[in-house]
Tab-separated table of C-alpha atoms in Angstrom:
chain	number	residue	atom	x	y	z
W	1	UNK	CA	104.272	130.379	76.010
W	2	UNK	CA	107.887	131.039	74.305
W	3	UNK	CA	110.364	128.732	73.895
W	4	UNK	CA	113.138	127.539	76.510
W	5	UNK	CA	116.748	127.658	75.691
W	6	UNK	CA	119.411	125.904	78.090
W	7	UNK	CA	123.216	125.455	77.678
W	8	UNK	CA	125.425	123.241	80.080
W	9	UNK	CA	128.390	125.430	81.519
W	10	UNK	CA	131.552	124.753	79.206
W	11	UNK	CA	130.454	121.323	77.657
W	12	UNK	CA	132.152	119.297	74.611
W	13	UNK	CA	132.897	115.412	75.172
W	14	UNK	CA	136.104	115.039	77.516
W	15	UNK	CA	138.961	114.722	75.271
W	16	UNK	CA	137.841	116.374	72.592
W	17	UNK	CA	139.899	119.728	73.196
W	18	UNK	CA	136.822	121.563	74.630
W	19	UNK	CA	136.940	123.454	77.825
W	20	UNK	CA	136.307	120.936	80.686
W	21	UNK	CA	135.898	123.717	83.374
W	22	UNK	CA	135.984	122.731	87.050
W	23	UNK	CA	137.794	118.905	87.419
W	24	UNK	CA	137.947	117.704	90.829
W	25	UNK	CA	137.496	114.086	92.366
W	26	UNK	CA	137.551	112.481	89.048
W	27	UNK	CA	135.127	114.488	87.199
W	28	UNK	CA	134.695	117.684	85.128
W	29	UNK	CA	132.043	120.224	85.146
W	30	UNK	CA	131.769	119.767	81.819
W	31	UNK	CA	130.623	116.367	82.150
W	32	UNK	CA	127.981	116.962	85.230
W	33	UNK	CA	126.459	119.829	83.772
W	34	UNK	CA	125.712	117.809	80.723
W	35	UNK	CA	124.441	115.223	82.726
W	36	UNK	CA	122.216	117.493	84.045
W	37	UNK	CA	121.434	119.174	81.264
W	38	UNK	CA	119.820	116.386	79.641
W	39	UNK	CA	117.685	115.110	82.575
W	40	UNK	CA	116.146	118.832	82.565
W	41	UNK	CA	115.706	118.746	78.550
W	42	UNK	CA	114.188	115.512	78.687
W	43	UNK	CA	111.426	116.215	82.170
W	44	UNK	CA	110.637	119.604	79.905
W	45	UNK	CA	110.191	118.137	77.043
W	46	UNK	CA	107.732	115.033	78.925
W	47	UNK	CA	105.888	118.437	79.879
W	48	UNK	CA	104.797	119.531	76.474
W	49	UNK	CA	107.269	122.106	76.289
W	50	UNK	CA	109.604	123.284	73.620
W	51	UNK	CA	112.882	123.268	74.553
W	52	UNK	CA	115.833	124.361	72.209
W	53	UNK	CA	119.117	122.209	74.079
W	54	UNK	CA	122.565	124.708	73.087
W	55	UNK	CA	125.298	122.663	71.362
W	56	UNK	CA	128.050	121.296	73.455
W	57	UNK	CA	130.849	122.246	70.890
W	58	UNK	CA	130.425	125.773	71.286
W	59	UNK	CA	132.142	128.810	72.828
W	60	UNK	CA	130.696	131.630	74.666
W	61	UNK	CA	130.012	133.809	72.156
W	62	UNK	CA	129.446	131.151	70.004
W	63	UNK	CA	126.534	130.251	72.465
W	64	UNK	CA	125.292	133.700	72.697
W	65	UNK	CA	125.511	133.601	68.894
W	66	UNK	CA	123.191	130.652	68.835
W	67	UNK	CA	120.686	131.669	71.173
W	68	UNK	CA	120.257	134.412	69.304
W	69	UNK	CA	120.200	133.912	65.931
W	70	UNK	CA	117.189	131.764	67.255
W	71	UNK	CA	115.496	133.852	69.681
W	72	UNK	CA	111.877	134.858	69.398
W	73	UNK	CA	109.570	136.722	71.662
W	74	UNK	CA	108.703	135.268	75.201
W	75	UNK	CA	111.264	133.003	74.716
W	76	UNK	CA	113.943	132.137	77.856
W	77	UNK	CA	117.665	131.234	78.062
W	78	UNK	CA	119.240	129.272	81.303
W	79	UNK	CA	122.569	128.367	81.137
W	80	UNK	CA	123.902	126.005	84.440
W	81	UNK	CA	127.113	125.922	85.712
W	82	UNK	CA	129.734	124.147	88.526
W	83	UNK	CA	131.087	126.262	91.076
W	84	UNK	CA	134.589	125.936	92.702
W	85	UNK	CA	136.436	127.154	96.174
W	86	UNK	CA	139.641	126.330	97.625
W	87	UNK	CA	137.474	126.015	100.910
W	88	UNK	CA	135.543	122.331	100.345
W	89	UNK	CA	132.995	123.272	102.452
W	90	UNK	CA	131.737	125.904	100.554
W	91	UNK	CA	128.800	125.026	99.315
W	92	UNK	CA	125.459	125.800	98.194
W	93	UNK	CA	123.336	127.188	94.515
W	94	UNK	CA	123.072	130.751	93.612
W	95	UNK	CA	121.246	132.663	90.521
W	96	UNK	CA	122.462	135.346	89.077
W	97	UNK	CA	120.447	138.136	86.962
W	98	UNK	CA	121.335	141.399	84.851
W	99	UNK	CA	121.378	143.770	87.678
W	100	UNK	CA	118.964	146.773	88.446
W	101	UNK	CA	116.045	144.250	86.531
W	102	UNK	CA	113.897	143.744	89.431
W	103	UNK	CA	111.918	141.540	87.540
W	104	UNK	CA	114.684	139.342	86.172
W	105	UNK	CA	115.822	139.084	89.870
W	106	UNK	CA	112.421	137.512	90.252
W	107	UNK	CA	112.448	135.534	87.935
W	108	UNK	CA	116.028	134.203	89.680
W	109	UNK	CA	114.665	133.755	92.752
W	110	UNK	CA	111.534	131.996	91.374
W	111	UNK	CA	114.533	129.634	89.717
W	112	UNK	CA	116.596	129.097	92.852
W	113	UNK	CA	113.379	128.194	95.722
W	114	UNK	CA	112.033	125.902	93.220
W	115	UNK	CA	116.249	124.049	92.957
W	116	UNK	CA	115.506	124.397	96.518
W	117	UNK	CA	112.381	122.879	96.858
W	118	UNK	CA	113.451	119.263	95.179
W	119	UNK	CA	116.848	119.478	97.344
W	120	UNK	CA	116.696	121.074	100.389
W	121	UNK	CA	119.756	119.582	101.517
W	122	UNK	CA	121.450	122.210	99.375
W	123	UNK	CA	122.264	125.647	100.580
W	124	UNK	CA	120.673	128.855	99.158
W	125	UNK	CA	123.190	131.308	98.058
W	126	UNK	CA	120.532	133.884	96.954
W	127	UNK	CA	119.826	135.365	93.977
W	128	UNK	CA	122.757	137.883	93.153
W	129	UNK	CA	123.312	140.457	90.472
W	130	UNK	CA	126.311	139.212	88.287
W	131	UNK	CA	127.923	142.035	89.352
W	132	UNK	CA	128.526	139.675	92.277
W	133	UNK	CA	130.173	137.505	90.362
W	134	UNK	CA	133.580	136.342	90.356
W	135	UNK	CA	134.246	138.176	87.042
W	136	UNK	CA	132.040	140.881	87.789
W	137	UNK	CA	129.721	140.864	84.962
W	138	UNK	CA	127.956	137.448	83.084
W	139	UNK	CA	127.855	138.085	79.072
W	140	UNK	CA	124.981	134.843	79.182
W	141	UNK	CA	123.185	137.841	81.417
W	142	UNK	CA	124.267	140.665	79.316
W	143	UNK	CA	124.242	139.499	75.728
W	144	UNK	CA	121.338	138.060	75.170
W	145	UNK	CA	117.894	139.579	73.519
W	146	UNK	CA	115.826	136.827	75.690
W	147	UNK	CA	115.548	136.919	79.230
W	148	UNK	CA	118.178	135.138	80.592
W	149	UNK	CA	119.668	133.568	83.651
W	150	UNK	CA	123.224	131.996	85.190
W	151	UNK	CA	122.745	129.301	87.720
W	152	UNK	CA	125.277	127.386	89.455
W	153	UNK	CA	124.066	124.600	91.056
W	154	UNK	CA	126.580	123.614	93.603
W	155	UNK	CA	130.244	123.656	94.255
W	156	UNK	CA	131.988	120.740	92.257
W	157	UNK	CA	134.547	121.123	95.109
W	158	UNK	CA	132.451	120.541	97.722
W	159	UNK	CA	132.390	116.925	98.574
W	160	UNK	CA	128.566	117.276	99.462
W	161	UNK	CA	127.283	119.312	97.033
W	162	UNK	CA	128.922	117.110	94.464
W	163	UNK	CA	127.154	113.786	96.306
W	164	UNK	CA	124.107	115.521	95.635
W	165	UNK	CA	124.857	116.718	91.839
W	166	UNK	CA	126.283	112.798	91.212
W	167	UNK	CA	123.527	110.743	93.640
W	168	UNK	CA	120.702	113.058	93.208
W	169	UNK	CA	120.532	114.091	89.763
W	170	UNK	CA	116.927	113.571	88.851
W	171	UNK	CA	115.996	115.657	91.943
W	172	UNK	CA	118.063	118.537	91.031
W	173	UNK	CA	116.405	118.090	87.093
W	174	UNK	CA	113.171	118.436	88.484
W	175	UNK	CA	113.639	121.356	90.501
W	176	UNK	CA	115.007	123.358	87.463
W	177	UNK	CA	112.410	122.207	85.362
W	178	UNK	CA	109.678	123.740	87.963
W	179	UNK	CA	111.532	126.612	87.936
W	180	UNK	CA	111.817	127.176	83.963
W	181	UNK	CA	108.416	126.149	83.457
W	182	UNK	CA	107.265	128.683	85.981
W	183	UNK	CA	109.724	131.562	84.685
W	184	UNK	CA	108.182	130.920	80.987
W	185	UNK	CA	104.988	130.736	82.186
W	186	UNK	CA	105.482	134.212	84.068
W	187	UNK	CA	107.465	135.699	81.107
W	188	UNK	CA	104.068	134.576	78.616
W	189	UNK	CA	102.150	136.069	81.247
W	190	UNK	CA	100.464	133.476	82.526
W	191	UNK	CA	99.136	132.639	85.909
W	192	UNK	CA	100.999	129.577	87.616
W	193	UNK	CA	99.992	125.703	86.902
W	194	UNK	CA	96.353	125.417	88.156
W	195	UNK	CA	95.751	122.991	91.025
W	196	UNK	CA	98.842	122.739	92.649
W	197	UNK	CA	100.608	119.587	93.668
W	198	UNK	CA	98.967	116.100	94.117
W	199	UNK	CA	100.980	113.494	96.151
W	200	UNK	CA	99.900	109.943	95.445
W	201	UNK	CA	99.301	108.388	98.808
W	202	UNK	CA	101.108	105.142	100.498
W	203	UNK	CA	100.975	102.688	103.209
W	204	UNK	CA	102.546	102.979	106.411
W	205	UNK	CA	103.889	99.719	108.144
W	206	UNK	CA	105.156	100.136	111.853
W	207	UNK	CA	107.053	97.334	113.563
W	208	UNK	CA	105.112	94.167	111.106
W	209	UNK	CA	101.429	96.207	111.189
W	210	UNK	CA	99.778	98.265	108.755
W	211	UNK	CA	99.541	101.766	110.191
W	212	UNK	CA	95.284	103.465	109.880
W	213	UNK	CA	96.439	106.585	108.289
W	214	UNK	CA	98.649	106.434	104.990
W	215	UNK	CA	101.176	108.897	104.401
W	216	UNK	CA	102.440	110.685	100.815
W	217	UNK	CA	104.968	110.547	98.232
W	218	UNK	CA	106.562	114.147	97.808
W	219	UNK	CA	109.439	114.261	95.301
W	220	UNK	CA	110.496	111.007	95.493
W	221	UNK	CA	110.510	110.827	99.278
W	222	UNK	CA	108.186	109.159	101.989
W	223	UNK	CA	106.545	111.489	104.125
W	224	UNK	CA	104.712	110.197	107.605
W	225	UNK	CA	101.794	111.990	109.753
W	226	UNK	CA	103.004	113.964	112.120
W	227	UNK	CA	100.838	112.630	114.821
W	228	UNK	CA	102.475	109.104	114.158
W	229	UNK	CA	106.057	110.291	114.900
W	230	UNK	CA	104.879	111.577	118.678
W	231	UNK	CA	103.337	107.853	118.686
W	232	UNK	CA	106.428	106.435	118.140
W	233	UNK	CA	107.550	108.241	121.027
W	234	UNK	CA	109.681	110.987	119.137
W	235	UNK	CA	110.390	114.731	120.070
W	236	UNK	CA	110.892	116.509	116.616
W	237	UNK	CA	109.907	119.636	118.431
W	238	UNK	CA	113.195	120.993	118.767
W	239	UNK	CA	114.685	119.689	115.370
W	240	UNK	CA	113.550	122.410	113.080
W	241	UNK	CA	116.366	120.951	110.030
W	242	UNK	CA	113.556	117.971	109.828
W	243	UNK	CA	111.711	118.762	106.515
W	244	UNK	CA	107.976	118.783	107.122
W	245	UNK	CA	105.217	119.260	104.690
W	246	UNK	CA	101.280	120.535	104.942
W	247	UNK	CA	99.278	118.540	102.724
W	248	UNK	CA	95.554	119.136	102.650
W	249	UNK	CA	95.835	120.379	106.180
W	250	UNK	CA	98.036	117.965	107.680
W	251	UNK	CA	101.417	118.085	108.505
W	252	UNK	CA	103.433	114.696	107.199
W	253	UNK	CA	107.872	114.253	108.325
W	254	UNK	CA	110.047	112.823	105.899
W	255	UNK	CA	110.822	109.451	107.008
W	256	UNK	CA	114.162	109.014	106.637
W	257	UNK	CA	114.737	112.145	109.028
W	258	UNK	CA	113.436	109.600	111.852
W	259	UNK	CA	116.992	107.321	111.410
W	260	UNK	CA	118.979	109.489	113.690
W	261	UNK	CA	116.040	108.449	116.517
W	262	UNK	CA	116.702	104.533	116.166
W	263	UNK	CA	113.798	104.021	113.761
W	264	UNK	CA	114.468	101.725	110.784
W	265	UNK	CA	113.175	103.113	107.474
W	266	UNK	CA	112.967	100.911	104.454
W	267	UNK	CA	110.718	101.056	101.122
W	268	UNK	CA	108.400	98.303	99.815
W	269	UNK	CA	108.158	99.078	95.836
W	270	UNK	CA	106.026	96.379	95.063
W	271	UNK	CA	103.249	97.204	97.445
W	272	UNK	CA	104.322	101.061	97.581
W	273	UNK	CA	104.798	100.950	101.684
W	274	UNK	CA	107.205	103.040	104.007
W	275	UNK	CA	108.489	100.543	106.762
W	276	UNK	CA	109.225	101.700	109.854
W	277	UNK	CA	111.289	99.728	112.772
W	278	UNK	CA	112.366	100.437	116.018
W	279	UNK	CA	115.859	99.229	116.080
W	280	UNK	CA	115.495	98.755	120.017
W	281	UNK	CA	119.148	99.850	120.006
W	282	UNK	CA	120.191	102.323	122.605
W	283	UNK	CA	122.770	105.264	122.639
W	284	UNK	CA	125.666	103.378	123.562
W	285	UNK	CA	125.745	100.157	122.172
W	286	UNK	CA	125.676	100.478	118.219
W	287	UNK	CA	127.742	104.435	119.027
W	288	UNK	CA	130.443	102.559	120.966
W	289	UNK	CA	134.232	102.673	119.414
W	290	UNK	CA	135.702	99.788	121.368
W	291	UNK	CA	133.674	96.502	120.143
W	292	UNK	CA	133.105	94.004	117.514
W	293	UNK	CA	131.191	94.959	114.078
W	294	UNK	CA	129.027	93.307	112.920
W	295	UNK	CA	128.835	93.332	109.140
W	296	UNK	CA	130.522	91.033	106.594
W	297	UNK	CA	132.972	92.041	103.966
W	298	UNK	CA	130.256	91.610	101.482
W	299	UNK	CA	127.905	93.740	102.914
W	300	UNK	CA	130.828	96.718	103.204
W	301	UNK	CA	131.970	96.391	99.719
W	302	UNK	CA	128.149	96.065	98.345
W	303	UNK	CA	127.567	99.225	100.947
W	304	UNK	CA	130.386	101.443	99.111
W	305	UNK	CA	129.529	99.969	95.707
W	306	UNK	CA	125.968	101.685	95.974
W	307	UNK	CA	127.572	104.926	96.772
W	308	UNK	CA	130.820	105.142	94.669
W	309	UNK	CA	131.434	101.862	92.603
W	310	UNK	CA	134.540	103.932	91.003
W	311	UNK	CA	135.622	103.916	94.679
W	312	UNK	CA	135.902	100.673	95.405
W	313	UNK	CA	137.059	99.594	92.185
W	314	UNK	CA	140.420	101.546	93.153
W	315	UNK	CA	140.099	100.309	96.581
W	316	UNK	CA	139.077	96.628	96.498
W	317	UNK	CA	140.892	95.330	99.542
W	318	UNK	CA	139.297	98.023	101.790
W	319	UNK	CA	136.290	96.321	103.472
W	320	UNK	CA	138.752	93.219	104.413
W	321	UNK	CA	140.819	95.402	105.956
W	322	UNK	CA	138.573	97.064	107.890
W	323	UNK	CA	137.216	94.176	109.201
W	324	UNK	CA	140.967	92.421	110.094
W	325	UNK	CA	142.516	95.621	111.431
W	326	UNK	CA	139.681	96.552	113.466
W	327	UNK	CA	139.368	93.050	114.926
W	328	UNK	CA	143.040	92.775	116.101
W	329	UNK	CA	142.871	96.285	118.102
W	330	UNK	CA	139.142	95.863	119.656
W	331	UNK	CA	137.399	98.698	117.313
W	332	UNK	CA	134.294	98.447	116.178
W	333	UNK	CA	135.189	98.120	112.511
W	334	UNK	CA	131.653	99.313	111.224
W	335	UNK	CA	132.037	102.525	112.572
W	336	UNK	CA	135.339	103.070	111.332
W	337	UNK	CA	134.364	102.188	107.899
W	338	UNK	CA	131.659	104.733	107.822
W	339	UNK	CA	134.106	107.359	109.735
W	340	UNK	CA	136.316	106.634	106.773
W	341	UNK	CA	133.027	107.181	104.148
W	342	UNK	CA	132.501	110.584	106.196
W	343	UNK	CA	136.205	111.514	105.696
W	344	UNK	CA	136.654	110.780	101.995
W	345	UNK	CA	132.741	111.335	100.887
W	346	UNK	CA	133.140	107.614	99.829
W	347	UNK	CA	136.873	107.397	98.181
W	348	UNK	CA	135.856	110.289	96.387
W	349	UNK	CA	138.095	112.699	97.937
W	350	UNK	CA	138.179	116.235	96.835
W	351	UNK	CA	139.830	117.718	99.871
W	352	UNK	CA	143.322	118.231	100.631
W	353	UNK	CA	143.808	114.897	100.888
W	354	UNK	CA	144.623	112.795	98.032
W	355	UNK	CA	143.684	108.650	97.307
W	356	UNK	CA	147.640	108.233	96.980
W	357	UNK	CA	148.180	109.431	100.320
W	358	UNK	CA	146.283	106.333	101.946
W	359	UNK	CA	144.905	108.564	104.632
W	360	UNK	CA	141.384	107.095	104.845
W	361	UNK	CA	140.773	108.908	108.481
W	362	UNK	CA	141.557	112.088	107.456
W	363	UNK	CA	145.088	112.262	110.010
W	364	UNK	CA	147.382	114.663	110.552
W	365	UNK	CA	150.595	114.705	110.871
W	366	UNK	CA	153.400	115.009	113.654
W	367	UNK	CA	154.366	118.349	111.896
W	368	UNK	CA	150.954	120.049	111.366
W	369	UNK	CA	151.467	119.521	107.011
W	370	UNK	CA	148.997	121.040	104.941
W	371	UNK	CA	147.973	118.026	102.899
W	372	UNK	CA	148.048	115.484	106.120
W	373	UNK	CA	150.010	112.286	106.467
W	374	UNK	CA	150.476	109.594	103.868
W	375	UNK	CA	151.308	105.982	104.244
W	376	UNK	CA	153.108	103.409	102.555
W	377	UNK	CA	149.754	101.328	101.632
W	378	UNK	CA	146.391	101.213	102.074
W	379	UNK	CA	146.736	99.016	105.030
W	380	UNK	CA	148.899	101.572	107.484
W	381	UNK	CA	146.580	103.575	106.460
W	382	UNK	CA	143.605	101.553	107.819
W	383	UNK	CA	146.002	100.313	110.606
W	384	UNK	CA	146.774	103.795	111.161
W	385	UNK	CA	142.818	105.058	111.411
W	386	UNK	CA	142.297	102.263	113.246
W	387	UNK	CA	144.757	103.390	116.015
W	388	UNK	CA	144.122	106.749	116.105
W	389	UNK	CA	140.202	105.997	116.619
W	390	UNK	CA	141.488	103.365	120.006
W	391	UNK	CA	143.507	106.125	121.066
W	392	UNK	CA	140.051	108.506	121.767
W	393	UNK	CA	138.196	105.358	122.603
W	394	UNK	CA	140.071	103.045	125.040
W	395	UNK	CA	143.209	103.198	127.810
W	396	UNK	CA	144.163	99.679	126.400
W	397	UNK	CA	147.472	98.916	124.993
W	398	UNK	CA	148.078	98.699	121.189
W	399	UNK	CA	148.222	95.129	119.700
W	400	UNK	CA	150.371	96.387	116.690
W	401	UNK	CA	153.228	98.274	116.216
W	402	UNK	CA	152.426	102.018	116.416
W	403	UNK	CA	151.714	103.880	112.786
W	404	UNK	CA	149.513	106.412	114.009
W	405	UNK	CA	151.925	109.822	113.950
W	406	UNK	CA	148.988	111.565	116.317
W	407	UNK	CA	148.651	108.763	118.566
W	408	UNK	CA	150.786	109.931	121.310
W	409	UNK	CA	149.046	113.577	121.185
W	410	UNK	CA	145.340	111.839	122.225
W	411	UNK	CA	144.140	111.902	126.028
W	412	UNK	CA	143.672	107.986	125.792
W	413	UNK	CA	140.262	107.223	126.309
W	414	UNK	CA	138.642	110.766	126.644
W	415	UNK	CA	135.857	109.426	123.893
W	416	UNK	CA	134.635	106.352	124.039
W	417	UNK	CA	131.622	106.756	122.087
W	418	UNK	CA	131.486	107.982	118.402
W	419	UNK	CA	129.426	111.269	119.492
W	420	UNK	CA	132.305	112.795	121.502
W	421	UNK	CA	134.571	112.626	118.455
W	422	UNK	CA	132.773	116.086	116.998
W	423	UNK	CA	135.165	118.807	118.210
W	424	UNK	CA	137.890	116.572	118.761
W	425	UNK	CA	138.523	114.323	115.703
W	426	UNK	CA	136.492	117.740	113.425
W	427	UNK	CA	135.081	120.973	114.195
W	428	UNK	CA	132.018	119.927	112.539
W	429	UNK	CA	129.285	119.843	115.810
W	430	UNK	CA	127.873	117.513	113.948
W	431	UNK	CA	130.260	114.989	112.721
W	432	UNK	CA	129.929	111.914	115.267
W	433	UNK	CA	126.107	112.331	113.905
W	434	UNK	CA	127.572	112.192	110.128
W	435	UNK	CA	129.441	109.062	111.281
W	436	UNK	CA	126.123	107.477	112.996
W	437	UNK	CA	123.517	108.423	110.151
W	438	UNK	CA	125.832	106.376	107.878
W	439	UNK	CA	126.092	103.602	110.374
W	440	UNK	CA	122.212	102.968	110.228
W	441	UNK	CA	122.526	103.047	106.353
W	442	UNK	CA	124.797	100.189	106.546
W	443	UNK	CA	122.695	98.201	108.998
W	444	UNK	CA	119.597	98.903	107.337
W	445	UNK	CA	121.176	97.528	104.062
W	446	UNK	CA	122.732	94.766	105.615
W	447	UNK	CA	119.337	94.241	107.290
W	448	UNK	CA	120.717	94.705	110.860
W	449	UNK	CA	118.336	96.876	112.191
């Protein structure tokens, strides 16, 4: 087998003068492609295999000059990148290839399903000639003598795609490591890894009892038998977005896909055991804007600490007054809080909406502006939220003076529970479901349910 080269998309240490590339919510793609980088050098290298890592100080044709002055026969060259869109929910990773090389568009696609593979939660753009390319043609495609390959992993300006670049790193690392290892292996013309996959086995524990049958381990995730979700009494039948494995002719669900059906799903490390709980909450009681949370302040700020620290370091005062605000009006302040996570992917933003504006609830205002309303501190704009979200929920008066500037717009009371927000509150069908996935989070970390 040759030799792998891989470059991070622009690169140099922020502040040094060196092309940052994409910055959005905080970061550059500079710094997330380095990131990256690294994780994919290092699982490659933990492989046995050589990998040559491109300087980050370097231009393009630098780079190309690099590569090679290096290069030698069956060797490879990746080089990852950050997309970008004016459109946040844009999203998804594509690979692109010198065109008219049907083999190097192979080799793409053998790059891209095995991204895909590890994250599945990220959309598949397709292998594309560079041609297709924003600047029509890729010199890290063109220039090279090695075989080589542009991938962008994501859009930086996607709120969700950059959750999954930031949160699931080491997923995304191992994915493009499968892939290069497989497109060198194919290059030296060799067969794939012998064997396939092995997936070390674990205990299942349902409602305090160890489960018979044990379920798997696949790339970091908890998978179940099949035949135990219809047990539990659960109709995955017409949910064909739940990931399911076969493994040595069985078919095992991911567990955490089960949270949206009022099953608890939590992790024993030390004894390597997937608990599962029915929460013996219905639709209705937990989904229900008008009532009391139930969560302390501790448990909201530890619940946005694990998901953006940076967040809640510029926000500190948040999860207090969440909890006062909602109190005085009636609404359930736990399912504002996580409407407001949904809104601002977790303070990080990225939208048209910016952290100075205070909008945590993602409002409009009276005159339609592009960028939404702002307010005065981060209280209105809690207070605010907190209106607007009484306003769909209840016919009741408000206790406060009015901040919301939609208020007034809303049919009072036309959606009581959190579902019948999605097409209302956002055009997303599936946003009151965004709103409740995040809700079990919290209670699961809280130990709720």
């Amino acid at each position: 087998m040759g030799r792998i080269f891989i470059s991070a998309g622009h690169g140099g240490t922020e502040g040094a003068g060196i092309d940052p590339g994409i910055v959005v919510a905080g970061t550059t793609e500079a710094r997330e492609m380095i990131l990256t980088r690294d994780l994919i050098v290092a699982e490659l290298r933990a492989r046995g295999l050589e990998v040559l890592s491109v300087p980050d100080d370097l231009s393009m044709a630098q780079t190309l000059a690099w590569i090679n002055a290096r290069a030698q026969n069956l060797d490879v060259a990746l080089e990852i990148h950050a997309d970008a869109s004016p459109n946040p929910s844009v999203r998804g990773a594509t690979v692109f290839y010198i065109p008219t090389n049907s083999q190097r568009k192979a080799h793409a696609e053998l790059l891209l399903l095995a991204l895909l593979r590890r994250v599945p939660q990220l959309p598949n753009r397709g292998a594309k000639p560079d041609t297709d390319s924003g600047t029509g043609s890729l010199a890290f495609c063109r220039q090279l003598i090695v075989p080589s390959l542009l991938m962008n992993v994501g859009f930086l300006t996607s709120p969700e795609d950059r959750s999954i670049l930031q949160n699931q790193r080491r997923d995304l690392a191992l994915g493009i490591a499968d892939g290069l290892s497989s497109w060198s292996r194919a290059v030296a013309g060799l067969p794939p890894d012998p064997g396939g996959e092995t997936y070390p086995s674990i205990s299942i524990n349902i409602n305090g009892g160890l489960y018979e049958e044990r379920g798997i381990i696949v790339n970091g995730n908890a998978f179940i038998p099949a035949d135990l979700v219809d047990r539990l009494g659960i109709d995955i039948s017409q949910s064909p977005d739940i990931r399911r494995v076969t493994y040595r002719n069985i078919v095992y669900v991911r567990a955490v896909e089960l949270r949206p059906f009022n099953i608890s799903v939590t992790w024993d490390a030390a004894t390597r055991t997937v608990i599962l709980q029915n929460s013996g909450i219905c639709p209705g009681q937990i989904d229900r804007i008008m009532g009391l949370g139930q969560t302390s302040e501790l448990q909201l700020r530890m619940f946005l600490k694990n998901n953006n620290e940076a967040g809640l370091n510029q926000f500190p005062d948040l999860p207090r007054l969440y909890r006062e605000e909602g109190s005085v009006e009636g609404v359930n302040y736990d399912l504002a809080f996580c409407q407001m996570c949904v809104e601002t992917s977790f303070l990080q933003f990225g939208g048209t909406i910016q952290p100075g504006q205070n909008n945590f609830g993602g409002l409009g205002d009276a005159a339609g502006s592009p960028s939404g309303a702002s307010f005065p501190s981060a209280r209105i704009g809690v207070r605010a939220h907190i209106q607007h979200l009484k306003a769909y929920g209840s016919t009741a008066p408000l206790v406060q003076g009015l901040v919301d500037p939609r208020f007034r717009f809303v049919a009072r009371g036309v959606a009581p529970l959190v579902g019948q927000l999605s097409g209302r509150w956002s055009a997303d069908p599936q946003y009151g479901d965004k709103i409740m996935a995040l809700v079990r989070r919290l209670y699961e970390s809280a130990g709720i349910l």
